[in-house]
Amino acid sequence: KAGVTQTPRYLIKTRGQQVTLSCSPISGHRSVSWYQQTPGQGLQFLFEYFSETQRNKGNFPGRFSGRQFSNSRSEMNVSTLELGDSALYLCASSFDRFEAFFGQGTRLTVV
Amino acid sequence: AQSVAQPEDQVNVAEGNPLTVKCTYSVSGNPYLFWYVQYPNRGLQFLLKYITGDNLVKGSYGFEAEFNKSQTSFHLKKPSALVSDSALYFCAVRDNTDSWGKLQFGAGTQVVVTP
């Protein structure tokens, strides 16, 4: 069974640009969550989608947005990139309330 | 509000010795507790979870954790550490009424196992 797939693995963007990250959950998982990991702030919850609806949102500015498609694949978008957005972005998928499985992450570097 | 504390930034242990990584938590409802491990430049690997039932939970790679409700702790243990266990370990908690994917993570504990 394939795991959670995140693309791309690495990304370099310039300040002011926007970026879109993709996450394909494990087959049959309808919940997809996104996290930002930085050395200073650790792992922080961004948002969760379930059946194409945003179910929960963390404390991030509106520049961070996401969506989920009918096949449960999810994308997150960051507009007007800042240097502080450099981080490892992790996606997790869940089939039920008892486990969340994480992808390998996308390493975003903003220069 | 939920919170997780991992009081040790780093734990050093010799190979073959017992390994313990500490975690305490705070939630308003009943806790769902998790341990994950992260290797460099990789995502999080699920180790084990506590949902309900026995306080001693067994997980992957010989790890186990003990849930202690009175002390609000969920310490990770391994009887005999391996050099390959060297990694970053995260404890996470979710209130049982919260949405599935919203986990509150601790700051992480770096485990270093020396030969």
Short mmCIF file of N, CA, C and O in Angstrom, two decimals, chain A residues 9-10 31 33 35 37 43 45 48 50 55-56 88 90 94-105 107, chain B residues 32 34 36 38 41-46 49 51 88 90 94 96-107:
data_model
loop_
_atom_site.label_atom_id
_atom_site.label_comp_id
_atom_site.label_asym_id
_atom_site.label_seq_id
_atom_site.Cartn_x
_atom_site.Cartn_y
_atom_site.Cartn_z
N ARG A 9 9.81 17.38 -3.45
CA ARG A 9 10.53 17.16 -2.20
C ARG A 9 11.29 18.42 -1.77
O ARG A 9 11.42 18.69 -0.59
N TYR A 10 11.80 19.14 -2.75
CA TYR A 10 12.58 20.35 -2.47
C TYR A 10 12.13 21.45 -3.41
O TYR A 10 11.79 21.21 -4.57
N SER A 31 -9.14 12.29 5.25
CA SER A 31 -8.64 13.44 6.00
C SER A 31 -7.19 13.72 5.64
O SER A 31 -6.35 12.81 5.64
N SER A 33 -4.12 16.59 6.57
CA SER A 33 -3.70 17.72 7.40
C SER A 33 -2.34 18.20 6.95
O SER A 33 -1.54 17.41 6.43
N TYR A 35 1.20 20.49 8.16
CA TYR A 35 1.98 21.02 9.25
C TYR A 35 3.21 21.74 8.71
O TYR A 35 3.75 21.37 7.67
N GLN A 37 7.09 22.70 9.84
CA GLN A 37 8.14 22.39 10.82
C GLN A 37 9.32 23.31 10.62
O GLN A 37 9.93 23.36 9.54
N LEU A 43 6.81 21.85 15.24
CA LEU A 43 5.73 21.39 14.36
C LEU A 43 4.46 22.14 14.69
O LEU A 43 3.96 22.06 15.80
N PHE A 45 0.44 23.05 13.40
CA PHE A 45 -0.69 22.66 12.59
C PHE A 45 -1.15 23.83 11.72
O PHE A 45 -1.35 24.95 12.21
N GLU A 48 -6.68 21.29 8.26
CA GLU A 48 -7.12 19.95 7.96
C GLU A 48 -8.29 20.00 7.00
O GLU A 48 -9.19 20.83 7.15
N PHE A 50 -11.27 17.52 5.05
CA PHE A 50 -11.99 16.25 5.09
C PHE A 50 -13.09 16.32 4.04
O PHE A 50 -13.93 17.23 4.11
N ARG A 55 -11.80 21.56 7.76
CA ARG A 55 -12.44 21.18 9.02
C ARG A 55 -11.83 21.89 10.22
O ARG A 55 -12.46 22.02 11.26
N ASN A 56 -10.58 22.32 10.06
CA ASN A 56 -9.91 22.96 11.17
C ASN A 56 -8.76 23.78 10.62
O ASN A 56 -8.20 23.46 9.56
N LEU A 88 10.08 22.88 6.56
CA LEU A 88 9.66 21.58 6.04
C LEU A 88 8.14 21.52 6.20
O LEU A 88 7.63 21.70 7.31
N LEU A 90 4.86 19.34 6.08
CA LEU A 90 4.47 17.93 6.18
C LEU A 90 2.98 17.78 6.00
O LEU A 90 2.19 18.58 6.51
N SER A 94 -5.36 10.55 7.27
CA SER A 94 -5.99 9.70 8.29
C SER A 94 -7.20 9.00 7.71
O SER A 94 -7.99 9.61 6.98
N PHE A 95 -7.35 7.73 8.09
CA PHE A 95 -8.55 6.98 7.74
C PHE A 95 -9.58 7.09 8.85
O PHE A 95 -10.78 7.06 8.60
N ASP A 96 -9.08 7.19 10.08
CA ASP A 96 -9.98 7.33 11.22
C ASP A 96 -9.33 8.26 12.24
O ASP A 96 -8.28 8.83 11.98
N ARG A 97 -9.95 8.37 13.39
CA ARG A 97 -9.46 9.32 14.38
C ARG A 97 -8.26 8.81 15.16
O ARG A 97 -7.74 9.53 16.02
N PHE A 98 -7.82 7.59 14.87
CA PHE A 98 -6.83 6.98 15.74
C PHE A 98 -5.40 7.05 15.24
O PHE A 98 -4.48 6.79 16.01
N GLU A 99 -5.18 7.37 13.98
CA GLU A 99 -3.81 7.43 13.47
C GLU A 99 -3.69 8.47 12.38
O GLU A 99 -4.65 8.70 11.64
N ALA A 100 -2.53 9.08 12.29
CA ALA A 100 -2.21 10.00 11.20
C ALA A 100 -0.88 9.56 10.63
O ALA A 100 0.09 9.39 11.37
N PHE A 101 -0.83 9.40 9.30
CA PHE A 101 0.38 8.95 8.62
C PHE A 101 0.97 10.10 7.82
O PHE A 101 0.26 10.75 7.05
N PHE A 102 2.25 10.32 8.01
CA PHE A 102 2.90 11.48 7.42
C PHE A 102 3.68 11.13 6.16
O PHE A 102 4.22 10.02 6.03
N GLY A 103 3.75 12.11 5.26
CA GLY A 103 4.61 12.00 4.10
C GLY A 103 6.03 12.42 4.44
O GLY A 103 6.34 12.75 5.59
N GLN A 104 6.90 12.42 3.41
CA GLN A 104 8.31 12.75 3.60
C GLN A 104 8.55 14.24 3.71
O GLN A 104 9.61 14.69 4.15
N GLY A 105 7.55 15.01 3.31
CA GLY A 105 7.67 16.45 3.45
C GLY A 105 8.20 17.13 2.19
O GLY A 105 8.83 16.51 1.34
N ARG A 107 10.61 20.39 1.42
CA ARG A 107 11.53 21.38 2.01
C ARG A 107 11.47 22.63 1.15
O ARG A 107 11.92 22.63 0.01
N TYR B 32 -5.86 11.50 23.29
CA TYR B 32 -5.29 10.50 22.39
C TYR B 32 -3.81 10.88 22.29
O TYR B 32 -3.50 12.04 21.97
N PHE B 34 0.31 10.03 21.09
CA PHE B 34 1.08 9.42 20.01
C PHE B 34 2.57 9.69 20.19
O PHE B 34 2.96 10.72 20.74
N TYR B 36 6.00 9.73 17.58
CA TYR B 36 6.53 9.66 16.23
C TYR B 36 8.05 9.80 16.31
O TYR B 36 8.59 10.42 17.22
N GLN B 38 11.52 10.89 13.82
CA GLN B 38 11.93 11.55 12.57
C GLN B 38 13.42 11.39 12.37
O GLN B 38 14.22 11.77 13.23
N ASN B 41 15.97 14.84 7.46
CA ASN B 41 15.37 15.15 6.15
C ASN B 41 14.28 14.15 5.76
O ASN B 41 14.08 13.88 4.58
N ARG B 42 13.60 13.63 6.74
CA ARG B 42 12.51 12.70 6.48
C ARG B 42 11.25 13.17 7.19
O ARG B 42 11.28 14.07 8.02
N GLY B 43 10.14 12.55 6.84
CA GLY B 43 8.89 12.84 7.52
C GLY B 43 8.82 12.15 8.87
O GLY B 43 9.82 11.65 9.38
N LEU B 44 7.65 12.11 9.44
CA LEU B 44 7.44 11.49 10.74
C LEU B 44 6.97 10.06 10.57
O LEU B 44 6.06 9.80 9.79
N GLN B 45 7.60 9.17 11.32
CA GLN B 45 7.17 7.76 11.31
C GLN B 45 6.41 7.47 12.59
O GLN B 45 6.89 7.77 13.68
N PHE B 46 5.25 6.87 12.44
CA PHE B 46 4.41 6.53 13.58
C PHE B 46 5.04 5.38 14.37
O PHE B 46 5.48 4.39 13.80
N LYS B 49 0.52 4.48 19.78
CA LYS B 49 -0.55 5.38 20.20
C LYS B 49 -1.22 4.82 21.45
O LYS B 49 -1.21 3.62 21.72
N ILE B 51 -5.07 5.16 22.97
CA ILE B 51 -6.42 5.69 22.78
C ILE B 51 -7.24 5.41 24.05
O ILE B 51 -7.84 6.31 24.63
N LEU B 88 15.15 11.95 16.10
CA LEU B 88 14.36 12.96 16.82
C LEU B 88 12.99 12.37 17.11
O LEU B 88 12.31 11.87 16.19
N PHE B 90 9.11 12.71 18.74
CA PHE B 90 8.06 13.66 19.05
C PHE B 90 6.89 12.96 19.74
O PHE B 90 6.41 11.93 19.27
N ARG B 94 -3.91 14.72 21.11
CA ARG B 94 -5.13 15.30 20.53
C ARG B 94 -6.27 15.05 21.51
O ARG B 94 -6.38 13.96 22.07
N ASN B 96 -9.91 14.04 22.40
CA ASN B 96 -10.74 13.07 21.68
C ASN B 96 -11.95 13.71 21.00
O ASN B 96 -12.62 13.08 20.19
N THR B 97 -12.21 14.97 21.28
CA THR B 97 -13.33 15.65 20.62
C THR B 97 -12.87 16.50 19.44
O THR B 97 -13.69 17.05 18.71
N ASP B 98 -11.57 16.58 19.25
CA ASP B 98 -11.05 17.44 18.20
C ASP B 98 -10.99 16.68 16.87
O ASP B 98 -11.12 15.46 16.82
N SER B 99 -10.77 17.42 15.80
CA SER B 99 -10.76 16.77 14.49
C SER B 99 -9.53 15.88 14.34
O SER B 99 -8.52 16.08 15.00
N TRP B 100 -9.63 14.92 13.46
CA TRP B 100 -8.68 13.82 13.39
C TRP B 100 -7.24 14.27 13.18
O TRP B 100 -6.32 13.70 13.76
N GLY B 101 -7.07 15.25 12.36
CA GLY B 101 -5.71 15.57 11.95
C GLY B 101 -5.01 16.63 12.77
O GLY B 101 -3.87 16.96 12.51
N LYS B 102 -5.70 17.17 13.77
CA LYS B 102 -5.13 18.29 14.52
C LYS B 102 -4.37 17.77 15.73
O LYS B 102 -4.94 17.56 16.80
N LEU B 103 -3.08 17.58 15.57
CA LEU B 103 -2.23 17.10 16.65
C LEU B 103 -1.42 18.26 17.22
O LEU B 103 -0.95 19.14 16.49
N GLN B 104 -1.25 18.23 18.52
CA GLN B 104 -0.36 19.17 19.19
C GLN B 104 0.92 18.43 19.51
O GLN B 104 0.89 17.43 20.24
N PHE B 105 2.04 18.91 18.97
CA PHE B 105 3.31 18.22 19.15
C PHE B 105 4.16 18.88 20.23
O PHE B 105 4.10 20.09 20.44
N GLY B 106 4.98 18.05 20.87
CA GLY B 106 6.02 18.57 21.73
C GLY B 106 7.17 19.09 20.88
O GLY B 106 7.17 18.95 19.65
N ALA B 107 8.17 19.67 21.55
CA ALA B 107 9.29 20.28 20.84
C ALA B 107 10.27 19.25 20.28
O ALA B 107 11.12 19.58 19.46
#
